[in-house]
């Protein structure tokens, strides 16, 4: 996949990379990145010599038919790991277990602390579950990563990418060994996550928003729904006003016609 997909991405988009020396040549590490586009999971591994394992929903690997098998083969090839989200605590626990297993094998584990793609290019609050718990449970260093301009190449909902040059900034590894064994403390988890997000913000230059990206997406969706509702109500009111104007015009015309008929009758009587 690095030779096929990775080679094609390098030739077509010519990504630039800063801080490549911060990724160790061997040994486990966690790559914590901002998330701007679906293509983030392809550009980052393509620029590294080592394999990076991300997590993906299990449905990508279990869909039946030829298309399903091709999809599964593709995601396996680019280092995606299937996660069963049907457990009692859903994808969170599954992601943590998957991440720990990857780290135990001495590999690179990729994760997006925001939990989902940014809806508007800004950096959102990191979720204190997967990233911090894997880091504290394994002692693996956390390497902050900033994807640059990938949202312009393939915005949400767009299938065909735009040919332009994205960037990747890789920061220095962060050591959280001082918190080892404290992965059950929610305040420590929050502190670790915030420290990583601060480093990502410095690398990316993004505006930081202290709410979760999922909440921001709901707000945007609600605002869009309210806007559409207001437009429909306005359109309905304009149509009602037009109908009212038409009725008024017809009423005035009818009154004018009656007035004219009355005047003609009076004139006729006078003449008689």
PDB file of C-alpha atoms in Angstrom:
ATOM      1  CA  UNK A   1       0.000   0.000   0.000  1.00  0.00           C
ATOM      2  CA  UNK A   2       2.897   2.376   0.649  1.00  0.00           C
ATOM      3  CA  UNK A   3       4.169   1.686  -2.877  1.00  0.00           C
ATOM      4  CA  UNK A   4       0.772   1.956  -4.571  1.00  0.00           C
ATOM      5  CA  UNK A   5      -1.468   4.357  -2.642  1.00  0.00           C
ATOM      6  CA  UNK A   6       1.424   6.052  -0.859  1.00  0.00           C
ATOM      7  CA  UNK A   7       3.458   6.497  -4.020  1.00  0.00           C
ATOM      8  CA  UNK A   8       0.488   7.942  -5.881  1.00  0.00           C
ATOM      9  CA  UNK A   9      -0.239  10.426  -3.089  1.00  0.00           C
ATOM     10  CA  UNK A  10       3.372  11.572  -3.016  1.00  0.00           C
ATOM     11  CA  UNK A  11       3.520  12.109  -6.776  1.00  0.00           C
ATOM     12  CA  UNK A  12       0.095  13.728  -7.169  1.00  0.00           C
ATOM     13  CA  UNK A  13      -0.039  15.934  -4.043  1.00  0.00           C
ATOM     14  CA  UNK A  14       3.653  16.324  -3.052  1.00  0.00           C
ATOM     15  CA  UNK A  15       2.995  16.632   0.718  1.00  0.00           C
ATOM     16  CA  UNK A  16       5.604  18.478   2.777  1.00  0.00           C
ATOM     17  CA  UNK A  17       6.684  17.219   6.193  1.00  0.00           C
ATOM     18  CA  UNK A  18       8.380  18.886   9.162  1.00  0.00           C
ATOM     19  CA  UNK A  19       9.712  17.026  12.193  1.00  0.00           C
ATOM     20  CA  UNK A  20      10.006  13.584  10.617  1.00  0.00           C
ATOM     21  CA  UNK A  21      12.988  12.928  12.895  1.00  0.00           C
ATOM     22  CA  UNK A  22      10.625  12.956  15.894  1.00  0.00           C
ATOM     23  CA  UNK A  23       9.131   9.598  14.863  1.00  0.00           C
ATOM     24  CA  UNK A  24      11.332   6.804  16.279  1.00  0.00           C
ATOM     25  CA  UNK A  25      12.805   4.282  13.844  1.00  0.00           C
ATOM     26  CA  UNK A  26      11.648   1.467  16.112  1.00  0.00           C
ATOM     27  CA  UNK A  27       9.641   0.919  19.273  1.00  0.00           C
ATOM     28  CA  UNK A  28       6.087   1.868  20.229  1.00  0.00           C
ATOM     29  CA  UNK A  29       4.659   5.366  20.036  1.00  0.00           C
ATOM     30  CA  UNK A  30       1.269   7.066  19.784  1.00  0.00           C
ATOM     31  CA  UNK A  31       0.673   9.534  16.955  1.00  0.00           C
ATOM     32  CA  UNK A  32      -2.015  11.983  18.123  1.00  0.00           C
ATOM     33  CA  UNK A  33      -3.272  14.115  15.248  1.00  0.00           C
ATOM     34  CA  UNK A  34      -5.857  16.743  14.491  1.00  0.00           C
ATOM     35  CA  UNK A  35      -8.511  15.501  12.070  1.00  0.00           C
ATOM     36  CA  UNK A  36      -9.519  17.657   9.115  1.00  0.00           C
ATOM     37  CA  UNK A  37     -10.293  15.175   6.356  1.00  0.00           C
ATOM     38  CA  UNK A  38     -10.899  11.520   5.544  1.00  0.00           C
ATOM     39  CA  UNK A  39      -7.573  11.624   3.698  1.00  0.00           C
ATOM     40  CA  UNK A  40      -5.604  12.278   6.924  1.00  0.00           C
ATOM     41  CA  UNK A  41      -5.364   8.530   7.515  1.00  0.00           C
ATOM     42  CA  UNK A  42      -3.660   8.125   4.133  1.00  0.00           C
ATOM     43  CA  UNK A  43      -1.316  11.115   3.945  1.00  0.00           C
ATOM     44  CA  UNK A  44       0.303  10.551   7.349  1.00  0.00           C
ATOM     45  CA  UNK A  45       1.174   6.841   6.895  1.00  0.00           C
ATOM     46  CA  UNK A  46       2.299   7.507   3.305  1.00  0.00           C
ATOM     47  CA  UNK A  47       5.011   9.865   4.524  1.00  0.00           C
ATOM     48  CA  UNK A  48       6.399   7.514   7.190  1.00  0.00           C
ATOM     49  CA  UNK A  49       8.629   4.505   6.618  1.00  0.00           C
ATOM     50  CA  UNK A  50       6.914   2.628   9.437  1.00  0.00           C
ATOM     51  CA  UNK A  51       3.403   1.219   9.512  1.00  0.00           C
ATOM     52  CA  UNK A  52       0.789   3.262  11.369  1.00  0.00           C
ATOM     53  CA  UNK A  53      -2.293   1.488  12.700  1.00  0.00           C
ATOM     54  CA  UNK A  54      -5.503   3.464  13.026  1.00  0.00           C
ATOM     55  CA  UNK A  55      -8.873   2.172  14.199  1.00  0.00           C
ATOM     56  CA  UNK A  56     -11.970   1.905  11.979  1.00  0.00           C
ATOM     57  CA  UNK A  57     -15.496   0.661  12.499  1.00  0.00           C
ATOM     58  CA  UNK A  58     -15.868  -3.083  11.982  1.00  0.00           C
ATOM     59  CA  UNK A  59     -18.534  -2.620   9.288  1.00  0.00           C
ATOM     60  CA  UNK A  60     -15.760  -1.680   6.847  1.00  0.00           C
ATOM     61  CA  UNK A  61     -14.395  -5.200   7.217  1.00  0.00           C
ATOM     62  CA  UNK A  62     -17.571  -7.301   7.348  1.00  0.00           C
ATOM     63  CA  UNK A  63     -19.731  -5.960   4.490  1.00  0.00           C
ATOM     64  CA  UNK A  64     -20.671  -8.886   2.210  1.00  0.00           C
ATOM     65  CA  UNK A  65     -20.178  -9.072  -1.559  1.00  0.00           C
ATOM     66  CA  UNK A  66     -17.329  -8.189  -3.884  1.00  0.00           C
ATOM     67  CA  UNK A  67     -17.436  -4.507  -2.941  1.00  0.00           C
ATOM     68  CA  UNK A  68     -17.310  -5.426   0.740  1.00  0.00           C
ATOM     69  CA  UNK A  69     -14.285  -7.688   0.269  1.00  0.00           C
ATOM     70  CA  UNK A  70     -12.468  -5.017  -1.733  1.00  0.00           C
ATOM     71  CA  UNK A  71     -13.235  -2.429   0.950  1.00  0.00           C
ATOM     72  CA  UNK A  72     -11.972  -4.746   3.686  1.00  0.00           C
ATOM     73  CA  UNK A  73      -8.771  -5.472   1.758  1.00  0.00           C
ATOM     74  CA  UNK A  74      -8.172  -1.773   1.206  1.00  0.00           C
ATOM     75  CA  UNK A  75      -8.601  -0.809   4.861  1.00  0.00           C
ATOM     76  CA  UNK A  76      -6.397  -3.665   6.013  1.00  0.00           C
ATOM     77  CA  UNK A  77      -3.781  -2.591   3.488  1.00  0.00           C
ATOM     78  CA  UNK A  78      -3.639   0.980   4.776  1.00  0.00           C
ATOM     79  CA  UNK A  79      -3.291  -0.168   8.374  1.00  0.00           C
ATOM     80  CA  UNK A  80      -6.839   0.218   9.658  1.00  0.00           C
ATOM     81  CA  UNK A  81      -7.846  -1.963  12.596  1.00  0.00           C
ATOM     82  CA  UNK A  82     -11.474  -3.169  12.915  1.00  0.00           C
ATOM     83  CA  UNK A  83     -13.199  -2.183  16.154  1.00  0.00           C
ATOM     84  CA  UNK A  84     -16.434  -3.792  17.334  1.00  0.00           C
ATOM     85  CA  UNK A  85     -18.691  -1.000  18.627  1.00  0.00           C
ATOM     86  CA  UNK A  86     -21.430  -3.295  19.927  1.00  0.00           C
ATOM     87  CA  UNK A  87     -19.956  -3.624  23.455  1.00  0.00           C
ATOM     88  CA  UNK A  88     -21.509  -2.113  26.546  1.00  0.00           C
ATOM     89  CA  UNK A  89     -19.318   0.987  26.332  1.00  0.00           C
ATOM     90  CA  UNK A  90     -19.102   1.064  22.551  1.00  0.00           C
ATOM     91  CA  UNK A  91     -16.149   2.198  20.519  1.00  0.00           C
ATOM     92  CA  UNK A  92     -14.313   3.822  23.444  1.00  0.00           C
ATOM     93  CA  UNK A  93     -13.362   0.616  25.256  1.00  0.00           C
ATOM     94  CA  UNK A  94     -12.717  -1.208  22.002  1.00  0.00           C
ATOM     95  CA  UNK A  95     -10.394   1.539  20.802  1.00  0.00           C
ATOM     96  CA  UNK A  96      -8.431   1.490  24.051  1.00  0.00           C
ATOM     97  CA  UNK A  97      -7.935  -2.279  23.912  1.00  0.00           C
ATOM     98  CA  UNK A  98      -6.936  -2.097  20.252  1.00  0.00           C
ATOM     99  CA  UNK A  99      -4.449   0.683  20.931  1.00  0.00           C
ATOM    100  CA  UNK A 100      -2.835  -1.161  23.827  1.00  0.00           C
ATOM    101  CA  UNK A 101      -2.392  -4.275  21.674  1.00  0.00           C
ATOM    102  CA  UNK A 102      -0.709  -2.253  18.918  1.00  0.00           C
ATOM    103  CA  UNK A 103       1.648  -0.631  21.431  1.00  0.00           C
ATOM    104  CA  UNK A 104       2.493  -4.009  23.001  1.00  0.00           C
ATOM    105  CA  UNK A 105       3.636  -5.175  19.565  1.00  0.00           C
ATOM    106  CA  UNK A 106       6.076  -2.276  19.475  1.00  0.00           C
ATOM    107  CA  UNK A 107       4.254  -0.472  16.643  1.00  0.00           C
ATOM    108  CA  UNK A 108       2.883   3.000  15.933  1.00  0.00           C
ATOM    109  CA  UNK A 109      -0.707   3.654  16.957  1.00  0.00           C
ATOM    110  CA  UNK A 110      -2.529   6.548  15.301  1.00  0.00           C
ATOM    111  CA  UNK A 111      -5.456   8.269  16.996  1.00  0.00           C
ATOM    112  CA  UNK A 112      -7.541  11.434  16.583  1.00  0.00           C
ATOM    113  CA  UNK A 113      -8.203  12.872  20.085  1.00  0.00           C
ATOM    114  CA  UNK A 114     -11.079  15.001  18.778  1.00  0.00           C
ATOM    115  CA  UNK A 115     -12.944  11.767  18.022  1.00  0.00           C
ATOM    116  CA  UNK A 116     -14.278  12.970  14.667  1.00  0.00           C
ATOM    117  CA  UNK A 117     -13.408  15.303  11.823  1.00  0.00           C
ATOM    118  CA  UNK A 118     -13.519  19.022  12.484  1.00  0.00           C
ATOM    119  CA  UNK A 119     -16.693  20.494  10.933  1.00  0.00           C
ATOM    120  CA  UNK A 120     -15.115  23.872  10.151  1.00  0.00           C
ATOM    121  CA  UNK A 121     -11.328  23.567  10.217  1.00  0.00           C
ATOM    122  CA  UNK A 122     -10.953  24.641  13.846  1.00  0.00           C
ATOM    123  CA  UNK A 123      -9.381  22.483  16.572  1.00  0.00           C
ATOM    124  CA  UNK A 124     -11.821  21.080  19.109  1.00  0.00           C
ATOM    125  CA  UNK A 125     -11.512  19.727  22.620  1.00  0.00           C
ATOM    126  CA  UNK A 126      -9.876  16.305  22.869  1.00  0.00           C
ATOM    127  CA  UNK A 127     -11.781  13.406  24.378  1.00  0.00           C
ATOM    128  CA  UNK A 128     -10.040  12.155  27.544  1.00  0.00           C
ATOM    129  CA  UNK A 129     -10.626   8.463  26.895  1.00  0.00           C
ATOM    130  CA  UNK A 130      -8.639   6.597  24.266  1.00  0.00           C
ATOM    131  CA  UNK A 131      -5.483   8.673  23.897  1.00  0.00           C
ATOM    132  CA  UNK A 132      -4.712   9.287  27.571  1.00  0.00           C
ATOM    133  CA  UNK A 133      -5.660   5.804  28.755  1.00  0.00           C
ATOM    134  CA  UNK A 134      -3.520   4.056  26.143  1.00  0.00           C
ATOM    135  CA  UNK A 135      -0.590   6.360  26.937  1.00  0.00           C
ATOM    136  CA  UNK A 136      -0.814   5.867  30.700  1.00  0.00           C
ATOM    137  CA  UNK A 137      -1.468   2.125  30.475  1.00  0.00           C
ATOM    138  CA  UNK A 138       1.512   1.480  28.208  1.00  0.00           C
ATOM    139  CA  UNK A 139       3.979   4.271  28.980  1.00  0.00           C
ATOM    140  CA  UNK A 140       4.382   4.899  25.237  1.00  0.00           C
ATOM    141  CA  UNK A 141       5.407   8.422  24.201  1.00  0.00           C
ATOM    142  CA  UNK A 142       2.757  10.602  22.552  1.00  0.00           C
ATOM    143  CA  UNK A 143       3.834  12.388  19.375  1.00  0.00           C
ATOM    144  CA  UNK A 144       1.608  15.376  18.439  1.00  0.00           C
ATOM    145  CA  UNK A 145       0.856  15.707  14.728  1.00  0.00           C
ATOM    146  CA  UNK A 146      -0.749  18.548  12.776  1.00  0.00           C
ATOM    147  CA  UNK A 147      -2.308  17.934   9.372  1.00  0.00           C
ATOM    148  CA  UNK A 148      -2.268  21.115   7.293  1.00  0.00           C
ATOM    149  CA  UNK A 149      -4.829  22.015   4.568  1.00  0.00           C
ATOM    150  CA  UNK A 150      -6.163  18.471   4.085  1.00  0.00           C
ATOM    151  CA  UNK A 151      -9.699  19.814   4.583  1.00  0.00           C
ATOM    152  CA  UNK A 152      -9.209  21.924   1.454  1.00  0.00           C
ATOM    153  CA  UNK A 153      -8.223  18.863  -0.566  1.00  0.00           C
ATOM    154  CA  UNK A 154     -11.238  16.805   0.428  1.00  0.00           C
ATOM    155  CA  UNK A 155     -13.897  18.660   2.436  1.00  0.00           C
ATOM    156  CA  UNK A 156     -16.565  16.571   4.198  1.00  0.00           C
ATOM    157  CA  UNK A 157     -19.049  15.215   1.671  1.00  0.00           C
ATOM    158  CA  UNK A 158     -16.731  15.640  -1.311  1.00  0.00           C
ATOM    159  CA  UNK A 159     -15.662  12.481  -3.167  1.00  0.00           C
ATOM    160  CA  UNK A 160     -13.193  13.870  -5.690  1.00  0.00           C
ATOM    161  CA  UNK A 161     -10.099  15.448  -4.096  1.00  0.00           C
ATOM    162  CA  UNK A 162      -8.640  18.757  -5.201  1.00  0.00           C
ATOM    163  CA  UNK A 163      -5.011  18.684  -6.310  1.00  0.00           C
ATOM    164  CA  UNK A 164      -3.057  20.881  -3.933  1.00  0.00           C
ATOM    165  CA  UNK A 165      -0.124  20.476  -1.569  1.00  0.00           C
ATOM    166  CA  UNK A 166      -0.942  19.510   2.051  1.00  0.00           C
ATOM    167  CA  UNK A 167       1.473  19.572   4.949  1.00  0.00           C
ATOM    168  CA  UNK A 168       2.319  17.532   8.036  1.00  0.00           C
ATOM    169  CA  UNK A 169       4.007  18.891  11.160  1.00  0.00           C
ATOM    170  CA  UNK A 170       5.296  16.365  13.680  1.00  0.00           C
ATOM    171  CA  UNK A 171       6.157  17.563  17.171  1.00  0.00           C
ATOM    172  CA  UNK A 172       8.553  16.234  19.757  1.00  0.00           C
ATOM    173  CA  UNK A 173       7.441  13.181  21.803  1.00  0.00           C
ATOM    174  CA  UNK A 174       5.623  13.897  25.058  1.00  0.00           C
ATOM    175  CA  UNK A 175       6.466  11.772  28.096  1.00  0.00           C
ATOM    176  CA  UNK A 176       3.639  11.035  30.553  1.00  0.00           C
ATOM    177  CA  UNK A 177       5.448   8.372  32.582  1.00  0.00           C
ATOM    178  CA  UNK A 178       4.987  10.583  35.656  1.00  0.00           C
ATOM    179  CA  UNK A 179       1.309   9.616  35.575  1.00  0.00           C
ATOM    180  CA  UNK A 180       1.880   5.863  35.168  1.00  0.00           C
ATOM    181  CA  UNK A 181      -0.805   3.811  36.899  1.00  0.00           C
ATOM    182  CA  UNK A 182      -3.147   6.798  37.196  1.00  0.00           C
ATOM    183  CA  UNK A 183      -5.263   6.004  34.126  1.00  0.00           C
ATOM    184  CA  UNK A 184      -8.320   5.705  36.370  1.00  0.00           C
ATOM    185  CA  UNK A 185      -8.138   9.339  37.475  1.00  0.00           C
ATOM    186  CA  UNK A 186     -10.376  11.427  35.229  1.00  0.00           C
ATOM    187  CA  UNK A 187      -8.568  14.647  36.165  1.00  0.00           C
ATOM    188  CA  UNK A 188      -5.230  13.178  35.085  1.00  0.00           C
ATOM    189  CA  UNK A 189      -6.804  11.926  31.845  1.00  0.00           C
ATOM    190  CA  UNK A 190      -8.150  15.411  31.185  1.00  0.00           C
ATOM    191  CA  UNK A 191      -4.789  17.002  31.934  1.00  0.00           C
ATOM    192  CA  UNK A 192      -2.886  14.640  29.618  1.00  0.00           C
ATOM    193  CA  UNK A 193      -5.385  15.167  26.806  1.00  0.00           C
ATOM    194  CA  UNK A 194      -5.325  18.951  27.152  1.00  0.00           C
ATOM    195  CA  UNK A 195      -1.524  18.995  27.094  1.00  0.00           C
ATOM    196  CA  UNK A 196      -1.503  17.018  23.834  1.00  0.00           C
ATOM    197  CA  UNK A 197      -4.181  19.232  22.280  1.00  0.00           C
ATOM    198  CA  UNK A 198      -2.181  22.339  23.222  1.00  0.00           C
ATOM    199  CA  UNK A 199       0.863  20.973  21.384  1.00  0.00           C
ATOM    200  CA  UNK A 200      -1.284  20.139  18.338  1.00  0.00           C
ATOM    201  CA  UNK A 201      -2.706  23.670  18.392  1.00  0.00           C
ATOM    202  CA  UNK A 202       0.814  25.170  18.425  1.00  0.00           C
ATOM    203  CA  UNK A 203       1.839  22.998  15.480  1.00  0.00           C
ATOM    204  CA  UNK A 204      -1.296  23.534  13.380  1.00  0.00           C
ATOM    205  CA  UNK A 205      -1.995  27.196  14.143  1.00  0.00           C
ATOM    206  CA  UNK A 206      -5.697  26.344  14.343  1.00  0.00           C
ATOM    207  CA  UNK A 207      -8.178  28.308  16.398  1.00  0.00           C
ATOM    208  CA  UNK A 208      -9.028  26.242  19.487  1.00  0.00           C
ATOM    209  CA  UNK A 209     -12.651  25.705  20.530  1.00  0.00           C
ATOM    210  CA  UNK A 210     -13.260  24.356  24.035  1.00  0.00           C
ATOM    211  CA  UNK A 211     -16.180  22.096  23.138  1.00  0.00           C
ATOM    212  CA  UNK A 212     -16.286  18.653  21.577  1.00  0.00           C
ATOM    213  CA  UNK A 213     -16.442  18.437  17.793  1.00  0.00           C
ATOM    214  CA  UNK A 214     -19.519  16.199  18.043  1.00  0.00           C
ATOM    215  CA  UNK A 215     -21.349  18.952  19.947  1.00  0.00           C
ATOM    216  CA  UNK A 216     -20.226  21.515  17.361  1.00  0.00           C
ATOM    217  CA  UNK A 217     -21.599  19.331  14.574  1.00  0.00           C
ATOM    218  CA  UNK A 218     -24.949  19.146  16.360  1.00  0.00           C
ATOM    219  CA  UNK A 219     -24.995  22.919  16.758  1.00  0.00           C
ATOM    220  CA  UNK A 220     -24.206  23.405  13.074  1.00  0.00           C
ATOM    221  CA  UNK A 221     -26.882  20.886  12.070  1.00  0.00           C
ATOM    222  CA  UNK A 222     -29.457  22.555  14.352  1.00  0.00           C
ATOM    223  CA  UNK A 223     -28.569  25.993  12.983  1.00  0.00           C
ATOM    224  CA  UNK A 224     -28.910  24.739   9.412  1.00  0.00           C
ATOM    225  CA  UNK A 225     -32.267  23.134  10.207  1.00  0.00           C
ATOM    226  CA  UNK A 226     -33.458  26.381  11.818  1.00  0.00           C
ATOM    227  CA  UNK A 227     -32.277  28.362   8.791  1.00  0.00           C
ATOM    228  CA  UNK A 228     -34.176  26.102   6.384  1.00  0.00           C
ATOM    229  CA  UNK A 229     -37.282  26.282   8.566  1.00  0.00           C
ATOM    230  CA  UNK A 230     -37.080  30.089   8.647  1.00  0.00           C
ATOM    231  CA  UNK A 231     -36.696  30.187   4.846  1.00  0.00           C
ATOM    232  CA  UNK A 232     -39.767  27.974   4.395  1.00  0.00           C
ATOM    233  CA  UNK A 233     -41.803  30.104   6.788  1.00  0.00           C
ATOM    234  CA  UNK A 234     -40.677  33.259   5.003  1.00  0.00           C
ATOM    235  CA  UNK A 235     -41.568  31.752   1.625  1.00  0.00           C
ATOM    236  CA  UNK A 236     -44.949  30.687   2.993  1.00  0.00           C
ATOM    237  CA  UNK A 237     -45.594  34.183   4.389  1.00  0.00           C
ATOM    238  CA  UNK A 238     -44.617  35.786   1.061  1.00  0.00           C
ATOM    239  CA  UNK A 239     -47.009  33.510  -0.827  1.00  0.00           C
ATOM    240  CA  UNK A 240     -49.793  34.307   1.634  1.00  0.00           C
ATOM    241  CA  UNK A 241     -49.087  38.013   1.211  1.00  0.00           C
ATOM    242  CA  UNK A 242     -49.195  37.651  -2.583  1.00  0.00           C
ATOM    243  CA  UNK A 243     -52.546  35.877  -2.369  1.00  0.00           C
ATOM    244  CA  UNK A 244     -53.831  38.599  -0.060  1.00  0.00           C
ATOM    245  CA  UNK A 245     -52.684  41.279  -2.513  1.00  0.00           C
ATOM    246  CA  UNK A 246     -54.362  39.469  -5.418  1.00  0.00           C
ATOM    247  CA  UNK A 247     -57.637  39.243  -3.503  1.00  0.00           C
ATOM    248  CA  UNK A 248     -57.397  42.947  -2.591  1.00  0.00           C
ATOM    249  CA  UNK A 249     -56.752  43.904  -6.231  1.00  0.00           C
ATOM    250  CA  UNK A 250     -59.694  41.811  -7.387  1.00  0.00           C
ATOM    251  CA  UNK A 251     -61.902  43.381  -4.706  1.00  0.00           C
ATOM    252  CA  UNK A 252     -60.851  46.906  -5.704  1.00  0.00           C
ATOM    253  CA  UNK A 253     -61.445  46.104  -9.369  1.00  0.00           C
ATOM    254  CA  UNK A 254     -64.872  44.731  -8.584  1.00  0.00           C
ATOM    255  CA  UNK A 255     -65.729  47.895  -6.615  1.00  0.00           C
ATOM    256  CA  UNK A 256     -64.509  50.085  -9.477  1.00  0.00           C
ATOM    257  CA  UNK A 257     -66.589  48.107 -11.972  1.00  0.00           C
ATOM    258  CA  UNK A 258     -69.723  48.488  -9.823  1.00  0.00           C
ATOM    259  CA  UNK A 259     -69.046  52.195  -9.407  1.00  0.00           C
ATOM    260  CA  UNK A 260     -68.673  52.621 -13.173  1.00  0.00           C
ATOM    261  CA  UNK A 261     -71.906  50.706 -13.825  1.00  0.00           C
ATOM    262  CA  UNK A 262     -73.707  52.923 -11.328  1.00  0.00           C
ATOM    263  CA  UNK A 263     -72.475  56.106 -12.978  1.00  0.00           C
ATOM    264  CA  UNK A 264     -73.570  54.862 -16.405  1.00  0.00           C
ATOM    265  CA  UNK A 265     -77.028  54.083 -15.094  1.00  0.00           C
ATOM    266  CA  UNK A 266     -77.404  57.531 -13.524  1.00  0.00           C
ATOM    267  CA  UNK A 267     -76.307  59.201 -16.733  1.00  0.00           C
ATOM    268  CA  UNK A 268     -78.791  57.120 -18.718  1.00  0.00           C
ATOM    269  CA  UNK A 269     -81.636  58.083 -16.368  1.00  0.00           C
ATOM    270  CA  UNK A 270     -80.663  61.740 -16.528  1.00  0.00           C
ATOM    271  CA  UNK A 271     -80.656  61.665 -20.299  1.00  0.00           C
ATOM    272  CA  UNK A 272     -84.061  60.036 -20.363  1.00  0.00           C
TER     273      UNK A 272
END
